[in-house]
PDB file of C-alpha atoms in Angstrom:
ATOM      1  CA  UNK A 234     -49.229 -23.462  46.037  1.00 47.00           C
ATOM      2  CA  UNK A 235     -51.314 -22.663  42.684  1.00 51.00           C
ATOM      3  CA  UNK A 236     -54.183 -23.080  44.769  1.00 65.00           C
ATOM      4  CA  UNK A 237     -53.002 -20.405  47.970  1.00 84.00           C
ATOM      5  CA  UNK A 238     -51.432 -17.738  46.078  1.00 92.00           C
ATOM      6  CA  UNK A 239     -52.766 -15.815  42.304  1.00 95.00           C
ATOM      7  CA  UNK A 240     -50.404 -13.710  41.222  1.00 96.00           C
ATOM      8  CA  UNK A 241     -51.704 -11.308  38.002  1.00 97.00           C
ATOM      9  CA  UNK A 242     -51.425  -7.959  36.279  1.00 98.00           C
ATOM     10  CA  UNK A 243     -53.238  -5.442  38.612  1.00 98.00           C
ATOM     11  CA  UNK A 244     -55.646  -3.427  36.039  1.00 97.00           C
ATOM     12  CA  UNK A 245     -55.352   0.302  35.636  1.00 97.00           C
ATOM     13  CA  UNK A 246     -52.700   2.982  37.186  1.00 98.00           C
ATOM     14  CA  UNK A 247     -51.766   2.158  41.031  1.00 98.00           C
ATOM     15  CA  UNK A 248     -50.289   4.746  43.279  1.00 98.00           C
ATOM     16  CA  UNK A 249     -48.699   4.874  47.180  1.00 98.00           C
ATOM     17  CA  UNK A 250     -48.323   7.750  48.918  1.00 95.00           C
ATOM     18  CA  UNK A 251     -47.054   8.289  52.245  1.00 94.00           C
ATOM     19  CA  UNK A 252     -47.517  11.975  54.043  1.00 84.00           C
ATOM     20  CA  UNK A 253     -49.774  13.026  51.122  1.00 83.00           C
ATOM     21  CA  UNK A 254     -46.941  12.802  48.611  1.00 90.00           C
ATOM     22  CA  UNK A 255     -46.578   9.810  45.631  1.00 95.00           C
ATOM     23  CA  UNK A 256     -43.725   7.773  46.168  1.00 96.00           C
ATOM     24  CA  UNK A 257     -44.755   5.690  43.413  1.00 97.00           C
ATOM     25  CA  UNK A 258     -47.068   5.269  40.573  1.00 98.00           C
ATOM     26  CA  UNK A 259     -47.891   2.278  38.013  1.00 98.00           C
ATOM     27  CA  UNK A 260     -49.030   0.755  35.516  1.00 98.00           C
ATOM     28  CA  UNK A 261     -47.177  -2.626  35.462  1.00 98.00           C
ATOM     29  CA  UNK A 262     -48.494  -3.575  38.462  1.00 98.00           C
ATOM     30  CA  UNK A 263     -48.906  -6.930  40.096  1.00 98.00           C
ATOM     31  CA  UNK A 264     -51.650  -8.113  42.469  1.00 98.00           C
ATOM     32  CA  UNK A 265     -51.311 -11.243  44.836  1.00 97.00           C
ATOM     33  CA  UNK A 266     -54.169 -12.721  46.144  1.00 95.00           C
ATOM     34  CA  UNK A 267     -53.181 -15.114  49.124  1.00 91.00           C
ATOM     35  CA  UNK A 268     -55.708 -17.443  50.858  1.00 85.00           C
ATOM     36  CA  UNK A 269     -58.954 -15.216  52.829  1.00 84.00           C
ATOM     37  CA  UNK A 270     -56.268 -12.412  52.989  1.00 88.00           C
ATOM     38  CA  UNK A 271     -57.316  -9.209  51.099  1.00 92.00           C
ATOM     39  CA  UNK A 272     -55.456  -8.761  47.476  1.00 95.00           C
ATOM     40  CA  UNK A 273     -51.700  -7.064  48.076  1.00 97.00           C
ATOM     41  CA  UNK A 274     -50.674  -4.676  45.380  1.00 98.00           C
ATOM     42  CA  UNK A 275     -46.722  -5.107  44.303  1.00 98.00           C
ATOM     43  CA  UNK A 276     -45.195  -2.201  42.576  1.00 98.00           C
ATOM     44  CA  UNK A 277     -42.334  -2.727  39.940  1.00 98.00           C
ATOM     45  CA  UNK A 278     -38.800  -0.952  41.611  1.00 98.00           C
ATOM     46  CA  UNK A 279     -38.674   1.314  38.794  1.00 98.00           C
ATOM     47  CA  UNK A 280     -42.144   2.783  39.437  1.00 98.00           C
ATOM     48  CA  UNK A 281     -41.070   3.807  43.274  1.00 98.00           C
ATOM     49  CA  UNK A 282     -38.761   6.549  43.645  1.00 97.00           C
ATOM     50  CA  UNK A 283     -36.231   4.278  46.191  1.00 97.00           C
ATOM     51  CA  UNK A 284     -34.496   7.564  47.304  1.00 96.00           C
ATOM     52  CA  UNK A 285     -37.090   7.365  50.011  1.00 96.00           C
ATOM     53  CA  UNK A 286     -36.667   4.211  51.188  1.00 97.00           C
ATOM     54  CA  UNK A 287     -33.731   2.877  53.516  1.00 97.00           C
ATOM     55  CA  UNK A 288     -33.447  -1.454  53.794  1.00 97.00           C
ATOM     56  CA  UNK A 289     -34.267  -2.431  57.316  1.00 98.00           C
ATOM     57  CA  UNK A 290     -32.829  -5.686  59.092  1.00 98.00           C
ATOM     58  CA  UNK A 291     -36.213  -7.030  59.582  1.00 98.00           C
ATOM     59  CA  UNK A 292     -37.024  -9.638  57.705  1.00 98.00           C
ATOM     60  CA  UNK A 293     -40.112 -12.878  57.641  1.00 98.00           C
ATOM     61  CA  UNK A 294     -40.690 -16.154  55.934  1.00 97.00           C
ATOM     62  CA  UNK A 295     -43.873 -17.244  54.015  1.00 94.00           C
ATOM     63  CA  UNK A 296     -44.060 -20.376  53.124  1.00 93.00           C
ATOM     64  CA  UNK A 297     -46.056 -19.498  49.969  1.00 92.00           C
ATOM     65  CA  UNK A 298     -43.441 -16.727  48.797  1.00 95.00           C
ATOM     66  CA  UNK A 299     -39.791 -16.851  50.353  1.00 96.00           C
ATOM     67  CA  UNK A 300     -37.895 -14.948  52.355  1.00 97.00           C
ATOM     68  CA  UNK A 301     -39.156 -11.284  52.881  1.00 98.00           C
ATOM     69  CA  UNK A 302     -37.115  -8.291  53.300  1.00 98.00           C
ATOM     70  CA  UNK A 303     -38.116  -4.908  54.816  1.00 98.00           C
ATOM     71  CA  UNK A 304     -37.654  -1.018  53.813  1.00 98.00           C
ATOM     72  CA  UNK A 305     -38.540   1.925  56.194  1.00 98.00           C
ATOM     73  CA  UNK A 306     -39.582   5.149  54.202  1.00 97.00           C
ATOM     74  CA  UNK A 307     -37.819   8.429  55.026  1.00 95.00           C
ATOM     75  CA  UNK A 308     -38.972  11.887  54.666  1.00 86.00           C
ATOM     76  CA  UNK A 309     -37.954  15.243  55.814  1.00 81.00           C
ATOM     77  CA  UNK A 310     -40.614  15.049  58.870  1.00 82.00           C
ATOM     78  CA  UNK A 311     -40.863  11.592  59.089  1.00 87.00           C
ATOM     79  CA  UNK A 312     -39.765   7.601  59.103  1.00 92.00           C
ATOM     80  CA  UNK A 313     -42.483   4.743  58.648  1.00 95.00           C
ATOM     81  CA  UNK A 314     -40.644   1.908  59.573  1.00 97.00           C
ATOM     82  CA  UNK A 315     -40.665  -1.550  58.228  1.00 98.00           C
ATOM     83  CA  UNK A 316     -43.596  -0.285  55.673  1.00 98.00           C
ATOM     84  CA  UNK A 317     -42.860  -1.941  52.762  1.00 98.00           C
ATOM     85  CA  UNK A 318     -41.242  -5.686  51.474  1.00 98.00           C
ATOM     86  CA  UNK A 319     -40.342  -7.223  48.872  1.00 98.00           C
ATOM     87  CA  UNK A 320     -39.065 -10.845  48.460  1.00 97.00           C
ATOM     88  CA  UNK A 321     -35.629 -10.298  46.368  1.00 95.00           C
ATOM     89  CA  UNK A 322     -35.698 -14.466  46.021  1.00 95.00           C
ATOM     90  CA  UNK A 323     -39.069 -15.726  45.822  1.00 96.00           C
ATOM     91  CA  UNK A 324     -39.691 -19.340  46.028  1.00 94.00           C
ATOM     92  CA  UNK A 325     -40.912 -21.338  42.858  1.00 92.00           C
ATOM     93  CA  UNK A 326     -44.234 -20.330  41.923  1.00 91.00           C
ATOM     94  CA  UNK A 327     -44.201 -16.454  43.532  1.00 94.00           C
ATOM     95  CA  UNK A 328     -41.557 -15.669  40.930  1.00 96.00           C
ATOM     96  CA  UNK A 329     -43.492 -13.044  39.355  1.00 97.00           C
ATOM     97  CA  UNK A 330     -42.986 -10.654  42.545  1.00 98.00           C
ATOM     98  CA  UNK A 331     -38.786 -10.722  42.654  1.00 97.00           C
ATOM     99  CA  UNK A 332     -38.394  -6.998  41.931  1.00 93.00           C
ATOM    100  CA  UNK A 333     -41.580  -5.746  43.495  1.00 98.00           C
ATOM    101  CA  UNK A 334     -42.149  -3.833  46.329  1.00 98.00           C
ATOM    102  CA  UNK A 335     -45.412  -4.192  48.651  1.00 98.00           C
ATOM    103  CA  UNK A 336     -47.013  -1.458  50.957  1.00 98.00           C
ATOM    104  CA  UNK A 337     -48.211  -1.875  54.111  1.00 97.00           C
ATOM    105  CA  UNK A 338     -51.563   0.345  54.476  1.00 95.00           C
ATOM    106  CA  UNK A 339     -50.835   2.048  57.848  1.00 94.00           C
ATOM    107  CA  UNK A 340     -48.976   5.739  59.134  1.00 92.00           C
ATOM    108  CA  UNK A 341     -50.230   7.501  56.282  1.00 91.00           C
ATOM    109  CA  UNK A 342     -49.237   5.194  53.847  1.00 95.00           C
ATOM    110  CA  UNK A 343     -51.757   4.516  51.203  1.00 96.00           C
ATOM    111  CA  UNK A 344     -51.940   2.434  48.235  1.00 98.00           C
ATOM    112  CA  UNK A 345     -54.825   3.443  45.928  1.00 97.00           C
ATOM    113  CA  UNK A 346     -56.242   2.512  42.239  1.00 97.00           C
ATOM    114  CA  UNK A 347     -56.544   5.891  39.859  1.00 94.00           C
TER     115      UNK A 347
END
């Protein structure tokens, strides 16, 4: 695995918005870099106001990481569903991300460096 997956602190302040508003902003950061895919930025719970996010059923597998599960963010004129993960028991190796949450980059969701 040491040689699919880099998991490190993501340098600077990190934000997501979704409809123009921040839902989340950080400093304690994490980015995974997995294989040819482009570097995912995990956000620390505490840095993501969770009032806007409701748990889905969905869920996926990665062999690299674990079990995924999946959160849906609510607004007053909206619901992006199945927008964000986070692996609640990461395999051995991706333990650095238990706790995070990950953004999907689509419906007005952005993830962006400050």
């Amino acid at each position: 695995m040491a040689d699919h997956i880099t998991i490190r602190d993501a340098e600077g302040k990190w934000v997501v918005r979704s409809g123009g508003a921040i839902i989340g902003e950080s400093t304690r950061a994490l980015e995974l870099i997995e294989g040819g895919h482009d570097p995912v930025i995990y956000f620390p719970r505490e840095d993501v106001a969770m009032a806007f996010l409701d748990k889905t059923e969905q869920t996926s597998h990665c062999p690299w990481k674990g079990d995924a599960s999946y959160y849906s963010i609510v607004n007053k004129s909206s619901v992006t569903e199945n927008v964000v993960w986070s692996y609640e028991n990461p395999i051995e190796g991706a333990e650095a991300i238990r706790g995070y949450l990950a953004f999907y980059q689509r419906d007005g969701v952005q993830v962006e460096q400050l």
